[in-house]
Amino acid sequence: MFFNSSSPVPSESLVLSVIQTLLSARLTNLTDSVKVLNFTYEKTSDTRYGVKFTFQISNISMSQNPELWNDTYNTVESIINNALNTLLNKAGAEPFNPQSSFFTISGTQVIGDMLYNCQVGDTKTPASFLNDISPVLGNVLIYIRLVFKNLTKVPSEADVLNAANALLDAKIRRARDLVTQKLSDPVSIQDVTYQKIDNNSYIISFGFQISNVTISKDTQLRNGTYSLIQNTINSLLNNILNVKNAPVFVFPQANYTFNGTEIVANSEYVFVEGDTKWTPSGFLYAVLNISGLSTLTTPAAQTDPTVHVVLRPTVQAQNTTTVGNSAWILGIIIPCSIVIILIPCWILLCCLLCGCCAGLRRRYNRRRSYNVQYATRNGLF
């Protein structure tokens, strides 16, 4: 069976997995005389692939008269075609048929080849199989969480939302009607929200949706969709966090999940103290200012000299915590102290080794001198 497609062909793993699933569910619908011995995948081009099935039929009546063999061939063809429709087609759908077939009889065996060629737009196709490997039209949900931790001052919800309303584009901070927007654009599906975690941490959350996205069921092809979504996330985050006309910042990869009809992208970025200079947008500058992380009074979005804030966004993995100043003490000061303490020990060890080597050398020289003198006296007597 050959399949022609206008899009990249599915991978071998997806095709074989779909066939195995269909066989597991439908093999019991075949008669006991029909068995599927094997099935294999073959990619012939970027838009064409084939699946080869091997069947075995038992208890076939064969006439000794060659003139009646065509009846046997027709019977075998009908049995195989019915089996393929049972396994790969929808119940009640019009059966698909082979384009050509060729049979021979060798002894008591009938050996045959049947060729199926499925084109784009055909009405009689293995519908169940094609539906299970075809891309789906679904939605992409993007959730962005900005986490600010270890703060000396946590702003109120009103202060953060006031900054968002004043400095963020309404397309980002306000929920919008999904029907009236372009399908390729990310649409805000929730108002910007504030959540206080504890006495020195809080979260600012955003939510977006991209509708009618073609999503492949093939994991390899779906990675390309994830890359396109990541580009959208980078654009959104640069609009929210980066100063206008500044170099585009590439954010770490989001976490993606797919439930069969929908992709969910979760992006969580934790702001911590670090060495990277971050040029904040007007919104981020205001948030940093009310959080006590900046004492500057000039927003970076204005025409005055650029303001740099010593912060960096990082993806927070599961079971990962933000390390504060104590980590620097444990990671740098303590190892250096241990090295300094061990230096006298190393010097003492070197002295002991040198003394031992010198003692062994003197002992060896005395032993050698004694042997020479002893050998001389024996020679005289």
Coordinates of C-alpha atoms in Angstrom, one line a residue:
M1 CA 0.0 0.0 0.0
F2 CA 1.5 3.3 -1.1
F3 CA 0.3 6.7 0.3
N4 CA 1.0 10.1 -1.4
S5 CA 0.9 13.2 0.7
S6 CA 1.2 16.9 0.2
S7 CA 2.9 17.3 3.6
P8 CA 6.0 15.5 5.0
V9 CA 5.4 11.8 5.5
P10 CA 5.0 10.4 9.0
S11 CA 7.8 8.6 10.6
E12 CA 8.2 4.8 10.7
S13 CA 7.6 4.7 14.4
L14 CA 4.2 6.5 14.1
V15 CA 3.0 4.5 11.2
L16 CA 3.9 1.1 12.8
S17 CA 2.4 2.2 16.1
V18 CA -0.9 3.2 14.6
I19 CA -1.1 -0.1 12.6
Q20 CA -0.3 -2.1 15.7
T21 CA -3.0 -0.3 17.7
L22 CA -5.6 -0.9 14.9
L23 CA -4.6 -4.6 14.7
S24 CA -4.8 -5.1 18.4
A25 CA -8.4 -3.7 18.4
R26 CA -9.6 -5.4 15.3
L27 CA -7.8 -8.7 14.7
T28 CA -10.7 -10.5 16.4
N29 CA -13.0 -9.4 13.6
L30 CA -11.0 -11.5 11.1
T31 CA -11.9 -15.1 10.4
D32 CA -9.6 -17.8 11.9
S33 CA -8.3 -18.7 8.4
V34 CA -6.7 -15.2 7.9
K35 CA -3.6 -14.3 9.8
V36 CA -1.4 -11.2 9.6
L37 CA 2.2 -12.4 9.6
N38 CA 4.0 -9.1 9.3
F39 CA 3.9 -5.5 8.3
T40 CA 6.7 -3.1 7.4
Y41 CA 7.2 0.6 6.5
E42 CA 9.1 2.0 3.5
K43 CA 9.7 5.7 2.8
T44 CA 10.1 6.3 -0.9
S45 CA 10.3 10.1 -0.9
D46 CA 9.5 13.1 1.2
T47 CA 5.9 12.9 0.2
R48 CA 5.4 9.2 -0.4
Y49 CA 5.6 6.1 1.8
G50 CA 4.5 2.5 1.7
V51 CA 3.2 -0.1 4.1
K52 CA 3.6 -3.8 3.2
F53 CA 1.4 -6.4 4.8
T54 CA 2.0 -10.2 4.7
F55 CA -1.1 -12.4 5.1
Q56 CA -1.6 -16.1 5.4
I57 CA -4.9 -17.7 4.4
S58 CA -5.5 -21.4 5.2
N59 CA -8.0 -23.8 3.8
I60 CA -8.3 -22.4 0.3
S61 CA -9.9 -24.7 -2.3
M62 CA -7.8 -24.9 -5.4
S63 CA -9.0 -26.7 -8.6
Q64 CA -6.6 -28.9 -10.5
N65 CA -7.9 -27.4 -13.7
P66 CA -5.8 -24.3 -14.6
E67 CA -8.7 -22.8 -16.4
L68 CA -10.5 -22.5 -13.0
W69 CA -7.6 -20.9 -11.1
N70 CA -8.9 -17.4 -11.8
D71 CA -11.8 -18.2 -9.5
T72 CA -9.3 -19.0 -6.8
Y73 CA -7.4 -15.8 -7.4
N74 CA -10.6 -13.8 -7.2
T75 CA -11.4 -15.5 -3.9
V76 CA -8.0 -14.8 -2.4
E77 CA -8.1 -11.2 -3.5
S78 CA -11.6 -10.7 -2.0
I79 CA -10.5 -12.2 1.3
I80 CA -7.4 -10.0 1.6
N81 CA -9.2 -6.9 0.5
N82 CA -11.9 -7.5 3.1
A83 CA -9.3 -8.1 5.8
L84 CA -7.5 -4.8 5.0
N85 CA -10.8 -2.9 5.1
T86 CA -11.7 -4.5 8.4
L87 CA -8.3 -3.5 9.9
L88 CA -7.8 0.0 8.4
N89 CA -11.1 1.4 7.3
K90 CA -14.0 2.9 9.2
A91 CA -17.0 0.8 9.9
G92 CA -19.7 1.3 7.2
A93 CA -17.4 3.3 4.9
E94 CA -17.0 2.5 1.3
P95 CA -14.3 -0.2 0.8
F96 CA -11.1 0.7 -0.9
N97 CA -9.9 -1.7 -3.6
P98 CA -6.5 -2.6 -5.1
Q99 CA -5.3 -0.9 -8.3
S100 CA -3.8 -4.2 -9.5
S101 CA -3.1 -7.7 -8.3
F102 CA -1.0 -10.7 -9.5
F103 CA -1.3 -14.3 -8.4
T104 CA 0.5 -17.6 -9.2
I105 CA 0.1 -21.1 -7.9
S106 CA 3.1 -23.2 -6.8
G107 CA 2.2 -26.7 -5.8
T108 CA -0.4 -26.3 -3.1
Q109 CA 0.2 -22.6 -2.4
V110 CA -1.2 -19.4 -4.0
I111 CA 1.3 -16.6 -4.0
G112 CA 0.0 -13.1 -4.8
D113 CA 0.8 -9.4 -4.8
M114 CA -1.8 -6.7 -4.4
L115 CA -1.0 -3.0 -5.0
Y116 CA -2.9 -0.1 -3.4
N117 CA -2.1 3.5 -4.3
C118 CA -3.8 6.1 -2.1
Q119 CA -3.8 9.6 -3.5
V120 CA -4.7 12.9 -1.9
G121 CA -8.4 13.6 -2.5
D122 CA -9.4 9.9 -2.9
T123 CA -12.9 9.1 -1.5
K124 CA -12.2 5.4 -0.9
T125 CA -9.3 5.2 1.5
P126 CA -8.2 3.4 4.7
A127 CA -9.9 6.1 6.6
S128 CA -9.2 4.9 10.2
F129 CA -5.5 4.5 9.5
L130 CA -5.2 7.9 7.8
N131 CA -7.2 9.7 10.5
D132 CA -4.9 8.3 13.2
I133 CA -1.7 9.5 11.5
S134 CA -3.0 12.8 10.1
P135 CA -2.3 16.1 11.9
V136 CA -5.0 17.6 14.0
L137 CA -6.3 21.1 14.1
G138 CA -6.0 22.2 17.7
N139 CA -5.1 25.1 20.0
V140 CA -1.9 26.2 21.8
L141 CA -2.2 27.5 25.3
I142 CA 0.8 29.5 26.6
Y143 CA 1.2 30.3 30.2
I144 CA 3.9 32.7 31.4
R145 CA 4.9 33.1 35.0
L146 CA 7.4 35.7 36.2
V147 CA 8.6 34.8 39.7
F148 CA 10.3 37.3 41.9
K149 CA 12.0 35.8 45.0
N150 CA 14.0 36.7 48.0
L151 CA 12.8 40.3 48.0
T152 CA 13.2 42.7 50.9
K153 CA 9.9 44.4 49.8
V154 CA 6.9 42.7 48.2
P155 CA 4.6 45.1 46.4
S156 CA 0.9 44.9 46.7
E157 CA -1.4 43.5 44.0
A158 CA -2.7 46.9 43.3
D159 CA 0.8 48.3 42.7
V160 CA 1.7 45.6 40.3
L161 CA -1.6 45.7 38.3
N162 CA -1.4 49.5 38.1
A163 CA 2.0 49.2 36.6
A164 CA 0.7 46.6 34.1
N165 CA -2.3 48.7 33.2
A166 CA -0.2 51.8 32.7
L167 CA 2.8 50.3 30.9
L168 CA 1.7 47.1 29.1
D169 CA -0.1 46.9 25.8
A170 CA -3.8 46.0 26.2
K171 CA -3.3 43.0 23.9
I172 CA -1.0 41.5 26.5
R173 CA -2.6 42.5 29.8
R174 CA -6.3 42.1 29.0
A175 CA -8.4 39.0 28.0
R176 CA -9.7 39.3 24.4
D177 CA -12.4 37.8 22.2
L178 CA -11.0 34.8 20.5
V179 CA -13.4 34.9 17.6
T180 CA -12.4 38.3 16.2
Q181 CA -8.7 37.8 16.3
K182 CA -6.4 36.4 13.6
L183 CA -5.8 32.7 14.1
S184 CA -2.0 33.0 13.8
D185 CA -1.8 35.6 16.5
P186 CA -1.4 34.8 20.2
V187 CA -4.5 36.1 22.0
S188 CA -4.6 36.9 25.7
I189 CA -7.1 34.7 27.4
Q190 CA -6.8 36.1 30.9
D191 CA -6.0 39.4 32.6
V192 CA -2.6 39.7 34.0
T193 CA -2.7 38.3 37.5
Y194 CA -0.8 38.7 40.8
Q195 CA -0.1 36.0 43.3
K196 CA 1.8 36.4 46.6
I197 CA 3.8 33.3 47.4
D198 CA 5.2 34.3 50.8
N199 CA 6.5 37.3 52.7
N200 CA 9.3 37.9 50.2
S201 CA 8.1 36.4 46.9
Y202 CA 5.3 36.8 44.3
I203 CA 4.3 35.8 40.8
I204 CA 3.0 37.8 37.8
S205 CA 1.1 35.5 35.4
F206 CA 0.0 35.8 31.8
G207 CA -2.1 33.5 29.6
F208 CA -2.4 33.3 25.7
Q209 CA -4.0 31.1 23.1
I210 CA -3.2 30.4 19.5
S211 CA -6.1 28.9 17.7
N212 CA -6.4 26.5 14.7
V213 CA -2.8 25.3 14.8
T214 CA -1.9 22.2 12.7
I215 CA -0.4 19.8 15.2
S216 CA 1.3 16.6 14.0
K217 CA 0.8 13.4 15.9
D218 CA 4.4 12.5 14.9
T219 CA 6.7 13.4 17.8
Q220 CA 9.5 14.3 15.4
L221 CA 7.4 16.6 13.3
R222 CA 5.7 18.1 16.4
N223 CA 9.1 19.4 17.5
G224 CA 9.0 21.8 14.6
T225 CA 5.7 23.1 15.9
Y226 CA 7.3 23.5 19.4
S227 CA 10.0 25.6 17.8
L228 CA 7.5 28.0 16.2
I229 CA 5.7 28.3 19.5
Q230 CA 8.9 29.1 21.3
N231 CA 9.5 31.9 18.8
T232 CA 6.1 33.3 19.8
I233 CA 7.0 33.0 23.5
N234 CA 10.3 34.8 22.9
S235 CA 8.4 37.6 21.1
L236 CA 5.8 38.0 23.9
L237 CA 8.5 38.0 26.6
N238 CA 10.6 40.6 24.8
N239 CA 7.5 42.8 24.5
I240 CA 6.8 42.4 28.3
L241 CA 10.3 42.5 29.7
N242 CA 12.8 44.0 27.2
V243 CA 13.3 47.7 26.5
K244 CA 12.0 48.8 23.1
N245 CA 14.5 48.5 20.2
A246 CA 17.0 46.6 22.4
P247 CA 18.6 43.4 21.1
V248 CA 16.2 40.5 21.1
F249 CA 16.8 38.2 24.1
V250 CA 16.3 34.5 23.5
F251 CA 14.6 32.9 26.5
P252 CA 15.1 29.3 27.7
Q253 CA 12.9 26.6 26.3
A254 CA 9.4 26.3 27.7
N255 CA 7.9 22.9 28.9
Y256 CA 5.5 21.5 26.4
T257 CA 2.8 18.9 26.8
F258 CA 0.3 17.5 24.1
N259 CA -2.9 15.7 25.0
G260 CA -4.0 14.8 21.5
T261 CA -5.8 18.0 20.5
E262 CA -4.0 20.7 22.4
I263 CA -0.5 21.9 23.2
V264 CA 0.2 23.5 26.5
A265 CA 3.4 25.5 26.9
N266 CA 4.4 26.4 30.5
S267 CA 7.1 29.1 30.8
E268 CA 8.2 30.0 34.3
Y269 CA 11.1 32.4 34.7
V270 CA 12.6 33.2 38.1
F271 CA 14.3 36.5 38.6
V272 CA 17.4 36.2 40.9
E273 CA 20.5 38.2 41.6
G274 CA 23.2 37.5 39.1
D275 CA 26.0 38.9 36.9
T276 CA 24.0 39.5 33.7
K277 CA 22.9 43.1 33.1
W278 CA 19.3 43.2 32.1
T279 CA 17.8 46.2 30.3
P280 CA 14.2 46.3 31.6
S281 CA 11.1 47.6 29.8
G282 CA 9.1 50.3 31.3
F283 CA 6.8 47.7 32.9
L284 CA 9.7 45.6 34.3
Y285 CA 11.4 48.7 35.6
A286 CA 8.3 49.8 37.4
V287 CA 7.9 46.3 39.0
L288 CA 11.6 46.2 40.0
N289 CA 11.2 49.7 41.5
I290 CA 8.2 48.9 43.6
S291 CA 9.9 45.6 44.7
G292 CA 12.8 47.4 46.1
L293 CA 15.3 46.0 43.5
S294 CA 16.2 49.3 42.0
T295 CA 16.7 52.8 43.4
L296 CA 16.9 54.4 40.0
T297 CA 14.2 56.9 39.0
T298 CA 14.6 56.9 35.2
P299 CA 12.7 54.1 33.3
A300 CA 14.8 52.4 30.7
A301 CA 12.1 53.0 28.1
Q302 CA 12.8 56.8 28.2
T303 CA 15.4 58.6 26.2
D304 CA 17.8 59.0 29.1
P305 CA 20.9 56.7 29.4
T306 CA 19.9 53.0 29.5
V307 CA 19.3 51.6 33.0
H308 CA 20.8 48.2 33.7
V309 CA 19.4 46.0 36.4
V310 CA 21.5 43.1 37.7
L311 CA 18.9 40.4 37.2
R312 CA 18.5 37.4 34.9
P313 CA 15.5 35.3 33.9
T314 CA 16.0 31.5 34.4
V315 CA 13.6 28.6 33.8
Q316 CA 12.7 27.0 37.1
A317 CA 12.8 23.3 36.9
Q318 CA 10.8 21.0 39.1
N319 CA 12.2 20.7 42.7
T320 CA 14.6 23.6 42.0
T321 CA 15.0 26.4 44.5
T322 CA 16.6 29.8 44.1
V323 CA 20.0 30.0 45.8
G324 CA 20.7 33.2 47.6
N325 CA 23.8 34.7 49.1
S326 CA 24.4 31.7 51.3
A327 CA 25.1 29.7 48.2
W328 CA 28.1 31.9 47.4
I329 CA 29.4 31.4 50.9
L330 CA 29.1 27.6 50.6
G331 CA 30.4 27.5 47.0
I332 CA 33.4 29.9 47.2
I333 CA 34.4 31.0 50.7
I334 CA 34.4 27.6 52.4
P335 CA 36.4 25.8 49.7
C336 CA 39.0 28.6 49.8
S337 CA 39.2 28.4 53.5
I338 CA 39.8 24.7 53.4
V339 CA 42.6 25.1 50.8
I340 CA 44.3 27.8 53.0
I341 CA 44.1 25.5 56.1
L342 CA 45.6 22.6 54.2
I343 CA 48.7 24.5 52.8
P344 CA 50.8 24.1 56.1
C345 CA 49.9 20.4 56.0
W346 CA 51.1 20.1 52.5
I347 CA 54.4 21.8 53.4
L348 CA 55.0 19.5 56.4
L349 CA 54.3 16.5 54.3
C350 CA 56.8 17.6 51.7
C351 CA 59.4 18.1 54.4
L352 CA 58.8 14.7 55.8
L353 CA 59.1 13.1 52.4
C354 CA 62.4 15.0 51.7
G355 CA 63.8 13.9 55.1
C356 CA 62.9 10.2 54.4
C357 CA 64.5 10.3 51.0
A358 CA 67.7 11.9 52.4
G359 CA 67.9 9.2 55.1
L360 CA 67.4 6.4 52.7
R361 CA 70.1 7.8 50.5
R362 CA 72.7 8.1 53.4
R363 CA 71.9 4.5 54.4
Y364 CA 72.4 3.3 50.9
N365 CA 75.8 5.1 50.6
R366 CA 77.1 3.6 53.9
R367 CA 76.0 0.1 52.8
R368 CA 77.8 0.5 49.5
S369 CA 81.0 1.7 51.3
Y370 CA 81.0 -1.3 53.6
N371 CA 80.7 -3.8 50.8
V372 CA 83.6 -2.3 48.9
Q373 CA 85.9 -2.4 52.0
Y374 CA 84.9 -6.0 52.8
A375 CA 85.7 -7.1 49.3
T376 CA 89.2 -5.5 49.4
R377 CA 90.2 -7.3 52.7
N378 CA 89.2 -10.6 51.3
G379 CA 91.4 -10.0 48.3
L380 CA 94.5 -9.3 50.4
F381 CA 94.3 -12.5 52.5

